[in-house]
Short mmCIF file of C-alpha atoms in Angstrom, two decimals:
data_model
loop_
_atom_site.label_atom_id
_atom_site.label_comp_id
_atom_site.label_asym_id
_atom_site.label_seq_id
_atom_site.Cartn_x
_atom_site.Cartn_y
_atom_site.Cartn_z
CA MET A 1006 -47.66 -46.32 47.61
CA PRO A 1007 -47.20 -48.50 49.45
CA LEU A 1008 -47.45 -47.27 53.02
CA ILE A 1009 -44.99 -49.34 55.02
CA ASN A 1010 -44.96 -49.75 58.78
CA ILE A 1011 -41.60 -50.98 60.03
CA SER A 1012 -41.18 -52.14 63.63
CA ILE A 1013 -37.72 -52.58 65.15
CA PRO A 1014 -36.14 -52.76 68.61
CA LYS A 1015 -35.58 -49.42 70.32
CA GLY A 1016 -32.21 -47.74 70.73
CA LYS A 1017 -30.70 -47.98 67.27
CA SER A 1018 -28.80 -45.15 65.61
CA PRO A 1019 -30.43 -42.97 62.96
CA GLU A 1020 -28.00 -44.55 60.49
CA TYR A 1021 -29.23 -48.04 61.36
CA VAL A 1022 -32.85 -46.97 60.99
CA LYS A 1023 -32.03 -45.26 57.71
CA ALA A 1024 -30.33 -48.40 56.37
CA ILE A 1025 -33.44 -50.44 57.09
CA ALA A 1026 -35.78 -47.88 55.57
CA ASP A 1027 -33.54 -47.50 52.51
CA GLY A 1028 -33.25 -51.25 52.03
CA VAL A 1029 -37.00 -51.72 52.17
CA ASN A 1030 -37.62 -48.80 49.85
CA SER A 1031 -35.09 -50.08 47.34
CA ALA A 1032 -36.79 -53.49 47.40
CA VAL A 1033 -40.13 -51.84 46.61
CA LEU A 1034 -38.72 -49.96 43.65
CA THR A 1035 -36.83 -52.89 42.15
CA THR A 1036 -39.45 -55.63 42.51
CA LEU A 1037 -42.98 -54.18 42.59
CA GLU A 1038 -44.57 -52.68 39.51
CA GLY A 1039 -45.69 -49.16 38.86
CA PHE A 1040 -44.01 -47.22 41.64
CA PRO A 1041 -42.17 -44.03 40.69
CA PRO A 1042 -38.74 -43.49 42.32
CA ASP A 1043 -39.98 -40.83 44.74
CA ASP A 1044 -42.91 -42.95 45.90
CA ARG A 1045 -41.72 -43.39 49.48
CA TYR A 1046 -44.07 -43.60 52.44
CA GLN A 1047 -42.60 -45.29 55.49
CA ILE A 1048 -43.33 -45.19 59.20
CA ILE A 1049 -40.73 -46.62 61.55
CA HIS A 1050 -41.85 -47.73 65.01
CA GLU A 1051 -39.39 -48.42 67.84
CA HIS A 1052 -40.23 -50.89 70.60
CA GLN A 1053 -38.77 -52.33 73.77
CA SER A 1054 -37.36 -55.76 73.01
CA TYR A 1055 -40.16 -57.45 74.98
CA GLU A 1056 -42.67 -55.57 72.83
CA LEU A 1057 -41.61 -57.27 69.63
CA GLU A 1058 -42.81 -60.84 69.99
CA TYR A 1059 -41.49 -62.70 66.99
CA GLN A 1060 -41.67 -66.33 68.08
CA THR A 1061 -38.58 -66.75 70.29
CA ARG A 1062 -36.28 -64.33 68.50
CA LEU A 1063 -34.38 -61.90 70.71
CA GLY A 1064 -31.77 -60.41 68.37
CA ASP A 1065 -32.08 -57.67 65.80
CA ARG A 1066 -35.34 -58.18 63.99
CA VAL A 1067 -37.70 -56.38 61.65
CA MET A 1068 -41.47 -56.71 61.34
CA LEU A 1069 -42.96 -55.12 58.24
CA TYR A 1070 -46.55 -54.37 57.40
CA LEU A 1071 -47.43 -52.90 53.99
CA ILE A 1072 -50.65 -51.39 52.75
CA MET A 1073 -50.89 -51.12 48.98
CA ARG A 1074 -53.34 -51.30 46.10
CA SER A 1075 -54.24 -54.78 44.94
CA GLY A 1076 -52.83 -55.85 41.61
CA GLN A 1077 -49.23 -56.84 42.27
CA LYS A 1078 -48.50 -60.28 40.80
CA PRO A 1079 -47.59 -63.17 43.11
CA GLU A 1080 -44.14 -63.39 41.54
CA ALA A 1081 -43.57 -59.70 42.24
CA LYS A 1082 -44.51 -60.15 45.88
CA LYS A 1083 -42.17 -63.13 46.18
CA ALA A 1084 -39.36 -61.16 44.59
CA PHE A 1085 -40.08 -58.33 47.01
CA TYR A 1086 -39.76 -60.60 50.04
CA ARG A 1087 -36.47 -62.00 48.76
CA LYS A 1088 -35.07 -58.56 47.99
CA VAL A 1089 -36.01 -57.12 51.39
CA VAL A 1090 -34.09 -59.76 53.31
CA GLU A 1091 -31.18 -59.56 50.86
CA ASN A 1092 -30.94 -55.79 51.26
CA LEU A 1093 -31.28 -55.86 55.05
CA ALA A 1094 -28.66 -58.62 55.34
CA ARG A 1095 -26.22 -56.41 53.46
CA SER A 1096 -27.06 -53.32 55.49
CA PRO A 1097 -27.48 -52.94 58.41
CA GLY A 1098 -26.81 -56.69 58.69
CA ILE A 1099 -30.10 -58.30 59.68
CA ASP A 1100 -30.32 -62.10 59.71
CA PRO A 1101 -32.80 -63.03 56.93
CA ALA A 1102 -34.45 -65.40 59.41
CA ASN A 1103 -35.44 -62.35 61.48
CA VAL A 1104 -37.57 -60.49 58.96
CA LEU A 1105 -41.34 -60.81 58.87
CA ILE A 1106 -43.37 -59.22 56.07
CA THR A 1107 -47.11 -59.04 55.54
CA ILE A 1108 -49.24 -57.12 53.06
CA ALA A 1109 -52.81 -55.81 53.20
CA GLU A 1110 -54.41 -54.57 50.01
CA ASN A 1111 -56.88 -51.85 49.22
CA HIS A 1112 -58.16 -49.95 46.18
CA ASP A 1113 -57.67 -46.81 44.09
CA ILE A 1114 -60.21 -44.83 46.06
CA ASP A 1115 -58.45 -45.59 49.32
CA TRP A 1116 -55.49 -43.28 48.82
CA SER A 1117 -54.88 -39.59 49.28
CA PHE A 1118 -51.17 -38.80 49.11
CA SER A 1119 -51.36 -35.06 49.47
CA GLY A 1120 -53.70 -32.10 49.42
CA GLY A 1121 -56.81 -34.04 50.34
CA VAL A 1122 -57.10 -35.36 46.79
CA ALA A 1123 -57.77 -39.01 45.85
CA GLN A 1124 -55.00 -39.06 43.27
CA PHE A 1125 -55.92 -42.38 41.64
CA VAL A 1126 -59.57 -41.54 40.96
CA GLN A 1127 -59.61 -37.92 39.92
CA MET B 1452 -50.03 -65.58 61.78
CA PRO B 1453 -51.72 -63.45 62.78
CA LEU B 1454 -49.67 -60.27 63.13
CA ILE B 1455 -51.13 -58.42 66.09
CA ASN B 1456 -50.64 -54.75 66.88
CA ILE B 1457 -51.44 -53.99 70.50
CA SER B 1458 -51.70 -50.38 71.69
CA ILE B 1459 -51.68 -49.56 75.41
CA PRO B 1460 -50.98 -46.55 77.64
CA LYS B 1461 -47.32 -45.79 78.26
CA GLY B 1462 -45.48 -46.48 81.50
CA LYS B 1463 -46.50 -50.02 82.32
CA SER B 1464 -44.08 -52.63 83.64
CA PRO B 1465 -42.63 -55.32 81.38
CA GLU B 1466 -44.70 -57.82 83.39
CA TYR B 1467 -47.91 -55.95 82.62
CA VAL B 1468 -47.06 -55.79 78.94
CA LYS B 1469 -46.16 -59.46 78.96
CA ALA B 1470 -49.47 -60.39 80.60
CA ILE B 1471 -51.37 -58.60 77.86
CA ALA B 1472 -49.31 -60.13 75.08
CA ASP B 1473 -49.60 -63.60 76.64
CA GLY B 1474 -53.35 -63.28 77.12
CA VAL B 1475 -53.89 -62.24 73.53
CA ASN B 1476 -51.61 -65.00 72.25
CA SER B 1477 -53.38 -67.62 74.33
CA ALA B 1478 -56.72 -66.44 72.93
CA VAL B 1479 -55.40 -66.87 69.38
CA LEU B 1480 -54.24 -70.40 70.04
CA THR B 1481 -57.39 -71.56 71.82
CA THR B 1482 -60.04 -70.05 69.52
CA LEU B 1483 -58.70 -69.57 66.00
CA GLU B 1484 -58.02 -72.50 63.71
CA GLY B 1485 -54.80 -73.68 62.23
CA PHE B 1486 -52.20 -71.82 64.27
CA PRO B 1487 -49.28 -73.85 65.62
CA PRO B 1488 -48.27 -73.13 69.26
CA ASP B 1489 -45.16 -71.16 68.32
CA ASP B 1490 -47.03 -68.96 65.84
CA ARG B 1491 -46.58 -65.71 67.75
CA TYR B 1492 -46.16 -62.35 66.04
CA GLN B 1493 -47.03 -59.37 68.20
CA ILE B 1494 -46.07 -55.73 68.21
CA ILE B 1495 -46.83 -53.70 71.32
CA HIS B 1496 -47.12 -49.93 70.97
CA GLU B 1497 -47.05 -47.58 73.98
CA HIS B 1498 -48.82 -44.22 73.89
CA GLN B 1499 -49.44 -41.19 76.04
CA SER B 1500 -52.90 -41.44 77.54
CA TYR B 1501 -54.15 -38.58 75.33
CA GLU B 1502 -52.90 -40.53 72.30
CA LEU B 1503 -55.29 -43.42 72.84
CA GLU B 1504 -58.71 -42.01 72.01
CA TYR B 1505 -61.18 -44.74 72.86
CA GLN B 1506 -64.44 -42.85 73.18
CA THR B 1507 -64.24 -41.29 76.64
CA ARG B 1508 -62.24 -44.02 78.37
CA LEU B 1509 -59.30 -42.85 80.48
CA GLY B 1510 -58.33 -45.96 82.45
CA ASP B 1511 -56.30 -48.96 81.44
CA ARG B 1512 -57.32 -49.89 77.95
CA VAL B 1513 -56.19 -52.03 75.04
CA MET B 1514 -56.70 -51.47 71.33
CA LEU B 1515 -55.92 -54.47 69.14
CA TYR B 1516 -55.49 -54.69 65.41
CA LEU B 1517 -54.89 -58.08 63.78
CA ILE B 1518 -53.83 -58.94 60.27
CA MET B 1519 -54.47 -62.53 59.27
CA ARG B 1520 -55.40 -64.70 56.33
CA SER B 1521 -59.09 -64.85 55.48
CA GLY B 1522 -60.85 -68.08 56.30
CA GLN B 1523 -61.55 -67.96 60.02
CA LYS B 1524 -65.22 -68.73 60.69
CA PRO B 1525 -67.46 -66.07 62.27
CA GLU B 1526 -67.94 -68.24 65.35
CA ALA B 1527 -64.17 -68.54 65.77
CA LYS B 1528 -63.77 -64.77 65.60
CA LYS B 1529 -66.55 -64.31 68.17
CA ALA B 1530 -64.91 -66.86 70.46
CA PHE B 1531 -61.62 -65.05 70.03
CA TYR B 1532 -63.10 -61.71 71.09
CA ARG B 1533 -64.66 -63.30 74.17
CA LYS B 1534 -61.47 -65.09 75.11
CA VAL B 1535 -59.29 -61.99 74.75
CA VAL B 1536 -61.35 -59.96 77.21
CA GLU B 1537 -61.65 -62.94 79.55
CA ASN B 1538 -57.88 -63.45 79.57
CA LEU B 1539 -57.06 -59.77 79.99
CA ALA B 1540 -59.60 -59.42 82.81
CA ARG B 1541 -57.83 -62.19 84.68
CA SER B 1542 -54.35 -60.79 84.01
CA PRO B 1543 -53.31 -58.01 84.15
CA GLY B 1544 -56.87 -57.04 85.13
CA ILE B 1545 -58.31 -55.06 82.23
CA ASP B 1546 -61.99 -54.13 82.31
CA PRO B 1547 -63.63 -56.04 79.43
CA ALA B 1548 -65.38 -52.81 78.48
CA ASN B 1549 -61.97 -51.32 77.68
CA VAL B 1550 -60.81 -53.69 74.96
CA LEU B 1551 -61.25 -52.93 71.27
CA ILE B 1552 -60.42 -55.52 68.63
CA THR B 1553 -60.49 -55.29 64.86
CA ILE B 1554 -59.28 -57.65 62.14
CA ALA B 1555 -58.08 -57.07 58.58
CA GLU B 1556 -57.67 -60.04 56.30
CA ASN B 1557 -55.29 -60.89 53.51
CA HIS B 1558 -54.20 -63.94 51.53
CA ASP B 1559 -51.63 -66.75 51.36
CA ILE B 1560 -49.33 -64.80 49.10
CA ASP B 1561 -49.23 -61.88 51.52
CA TRP B 1562 -47.02 -63.50 54.15
CA SER B 1563 -43.31 -64.03 54.54
CA PHE B 1564 -42.48 -65.13 58.08
CA SER B 1565 -38.77 -65.58 57.66
CA GLY B 1566 -35.97 -65.83 55.15
CA GLY B 1567 -37.72 -63.85 52.41
CA VAL B 1568 -39.85 -66.87 51.55
CA ALA B 1569 -43.63 -66.81 51.00
CA GLN B 1570 -44.22 -69.83 53.21
CA PHE B 1571 -47.88 -70.43 52.24
CA VAL B 1572 -47.32 -70.51 48.46
CA GLN B 1573 -44.03 -72.30 47.96
CA MET C 779 -65.46 -47.26 63.74
CA PRO C 780 -63.21 -46.46 62.12
CA LEU C 781 -59.97 -47.27 63.94
CA ILE C 782 -57.52 -44.57 62.94
CA ASN C 783 -53.75 -44.75 63.29
CA ILE C 784 -52.18 -41.29 63.15
CA SER C 785 -48.40 -40.91 62.86
CA ILE C 786 -46.73 -37.55 63.54
CA PRO C 787 -43.26 -36.24 64.43
CA LYS C 788 -42.28 -36.58 68.08
CA GLY C 789 -42.11 -33.73 70.56
CA LYS C 790 -45.39 -31.94 70.02
CA SER C 791 -47.56 -30.61 72.84
CA PRO C 792 -50.66 -32.47 74.00
CA GLU C 793 -52.68 -29.55 72.57
CA TYR C 794 -51.12 -30.04 69.14
CA VAL C 795 -51.83 -33.77 69.22
CA LYS C 796 -55.36 -33.10 70.41
CA ALA C 797 -55.96 -30.64 67.56
CA ILE C 798 -54.93 -33.26 65.03
CA ALA C 799 -57.02 -35.99 66.61
CA ASP C 800 -60.02 -33.67 66.89
CA GLY C 801 -59.70 -32.50 63.30
CA VAL C 802 -59.57 -36.05 62.00
CA ASN C 803 -62.47 -37.12 64.18
CA SER C 804 -64.58 -34.18 63.06
CA ALA C 805 -63.87 -35.07 59.43
CA VAL C 806 -65.08 -38.63 60.06
CA LEU C 807 -68.33 -37.46 61.61
CA THR C 808 -69.13 -34.84 58.96
CA THR C 809 -68.28 -36.80 55.80
CA LEU C 810 -68.61 -40.56 56.38
CA GLU C 811 -71.99 -42.20 56.83
CA GLY C 812 -73.37 -44.03 59.78
CA PHE C 813 -71.01 -43.06 62.58
CA PRO C 814 -72.55 -41.91 65.86
CA PRO C 815 -70.98 -38.81 67.49
CA ASP C 816 -69.19 -40.81 70.18
CA ASP C 817 -67.68 -43.27 67.72
CA ARG C 818 -64.08 -42.29 68.28
CA TYR C 819 -61.21 -44.76 68.09
CA GLN C 820 -57.82 -43.19 67.44
CA ILE C 821 -54.24 -44.21 68.09
CA ILE C 822 -51.57 -41.54 67.80
CA HIS C 823 -48.00 -42.65 67.16
CA GLU C 824 -45.01 -40.33 67.63
CA HIS C 825 -41.82 -40.79 65.63
CA GLN C 826 -38.38 -39.30 65.22
CA SER C 827 -38.37 -37.09 62.14
CA TYR C 828 -36.16 -39.58 60.27
CA GLU C 829 -38.73 -42.29 61.04
CA LEU C 830 -41.48 -40.62 59.04
CA GLU C 831 -40.42 -41.02 55.43
CA TYR C 832 -42.94 -39.08 53.39
CA GLN C 833 -41.11 -38.53 50.11
CA THR C 834 -38.78 -35.62 50.87
CA ARG C 835 -40.95 -33.77 53.37
CA LEU C 836 -39.25 -32.63 56.57
CA GLY C 837 -41.77 -30.25 58.14
CA ASP C 838 -44.85 -30.98 60.17
CA ARG C 839 -46.63 -33.88 58.56
CA VAL C 840 -49.35 -36.42 59.26
CA MET C 841 -49.70 -39.97 57.99
CA LEU C 842 -53.11 -41.53 58.56
CA TYR C 843 -54.19 -45.12 58.27
CA LEU C 844 -57.85 -46.05 58.78
CA ILE C 845 -59.47 -49.43 59.21
CA MET C 846 -63.23 -49.43 58.67
CA ARG C 847 -66.07 -51.55 57.35
CA SER C 848 -66.52 -51.54 53.60
CA GLY C 849 -69.52 -49.67 52.26
CA GLN C 850 -68.56 -46.01 52.31
CA LYS C 851 -69.24 -44.42 48.92
CA PRO C 852 -66.35 -43.06 46.84
CA GLU C 853 -67.74 -39.54 47.13
CA ALA C 854 -67.82 -39.86 50.92
CA LYS C 855 -64.18 -40.96 50.98
CA LYS C 856 -63.20 -38.04 48.75
CA ALA C 857 -65.10 -35.63 50.98
CA PHE C 858 -63.33 -37.14 53.99
CA TYR C 859 -59.89 -36.56 52.49
CA ARG C 860 -60.75 -32.94 51.69
CA LYS C 861 -62.18 -32.31 55.13
CA VAL C 862 -59.20 -33.81 56.95
CA VAL C 863 -56.71 -31.49 55.27
CA GLU C 864 -59.06 -28.53 55.66
CA ASN C 865 -59.44 -29.18 59.38
CA LEU C 866 -55.73 -29.78 59.97
CA ALA C 867 -54.80 -26.64 58.02
CA ARG C 868 -57.00 -24.61 60.33
CA SER C 869 -55.69 -26.30 63.49
CA PRO C 870 -52.94 -27.00 64.32
CA GLY C 871 -51.86 -25.54 60.96
CA ILE C 872 -50.66 -28.45 58.84
CA ASP C 873 -49.85 -27.81 55.19
CA PRO C 874 -52.44 -29.79 53.17
CA ALA C 875 -49.57 -31.03 51.01
CA ASN C 876 -48.21 -32.85 54.07
CA VAL C 877 -51.12 -35.14 54.85
CA LEU C 878 -51.27 -38.74 53.65
CA ILE C 879 -54.39 -40.86 54.13
CA THR C 880 -55.05 -44.47 53.31
CA ILE C 881 -57.94 -46.80 54.14
CA ALA C 882 -58.19 -50.57 54.57
CA GLU C 883 -61.60 -52.15 54.76
CA ASN C 884 -63.01 -55.11 56.60
CA HIS C 885 -66.42 -56.53 57.52
CA ASP C 886 -69.10 -56.59 60.21
CA ILE C 887 -67.67 -59.66 61.89
CA ASP C 888 -64.26 -58.04 62.21
CA TRP C 889 -65.15 -55.63 65.03
CA SER C 890 -65.46 -55.92 68.76
CA PHE C 891 -65.66 -52.48 70.34
CA SER C 892 -66.10 -53.54 73.94
CA GLY C 893 -66.85 -56.46 76.19
CA GLY C 894 -65.64 -59.14 73.80
CA VAL C 895 -68.83 -58.83 71.78
CA ALA C 896 -69.01 -58.59 67.97
CA GLN C 897 -71.44 -55.67 68.05
CA PHE C 898 -72.34 -55.71 64.35
CA VAL C 899 -73.31 -59.39 64.15
CA GLN C 900 -75.08 -60.15 67.41
#
């Protein structure tokens, strides 16, 4: 947890993609509660520039959609948002104005991380 | 708001993609409440035809998934569905039978549109 | 229902993709309640290997995200998870350890399957 969908413009290097994924993952681990260090589940989607409609932005931009269990405190979510843009500004150098984040929540029973087992409700 | 994921078959022109994105955006602005005109957040995904399983449909088709704050009235959602298919039938000419729409809702705290700030709960 | 997003590594054959989609669909129909046999709505996403961060896994892997109406019983969800990995192990041969599944729920009003109509609340 969480499962994070990350959408970015097409054509970036693996290193650029990795920097974004790492920065988001680090923000999860340092601001949200209860996630072990190896708890990384990320899906990166690449799109043509005209397929990422983010108001009128045309430059490098990141649109993030997280699914996670409910229970994170509002202050933790706020800290997460701040840390994501801080990390991505440092590397790979994304303007904080060009990062959108939204979260959808679910429940213990809604997760199977491996082996077809519902790990939170065994 | 909302964040809209739009999945379509691969290989369309930018103009076709733009017509779909514009038609969906126009439907949001004319039927749902409380969205300013520049409130556009859309991610278009392209897929091989065999990667868009929509019952037995094989022609042009659109699968839409929205994330938005709870609070829209049932009648507004119904009007939105009607307007999306109406707009897409006009341009780029999608059969209304070939449009799927689903919505997942979240809350004020679950959005950061820019700058790492939770704009709805400042 | 449900709408299922399936993310896999890029470069597989259409037959491989089809086996995954079929296995997931079969699991839906045999374990979850109330879905007619033709109720198939799946979106397959392909990614570079470095764009599917699933802890440290590097081999064939599948990350599944479902959106469906609330109401499925916990035991049905557990049976679904088990059946998905069982089906995918048989064909196309995915290690059950390499399958992640998560579910987000919504409501009757949140679906339009065709024609701009909210089929569940007419």
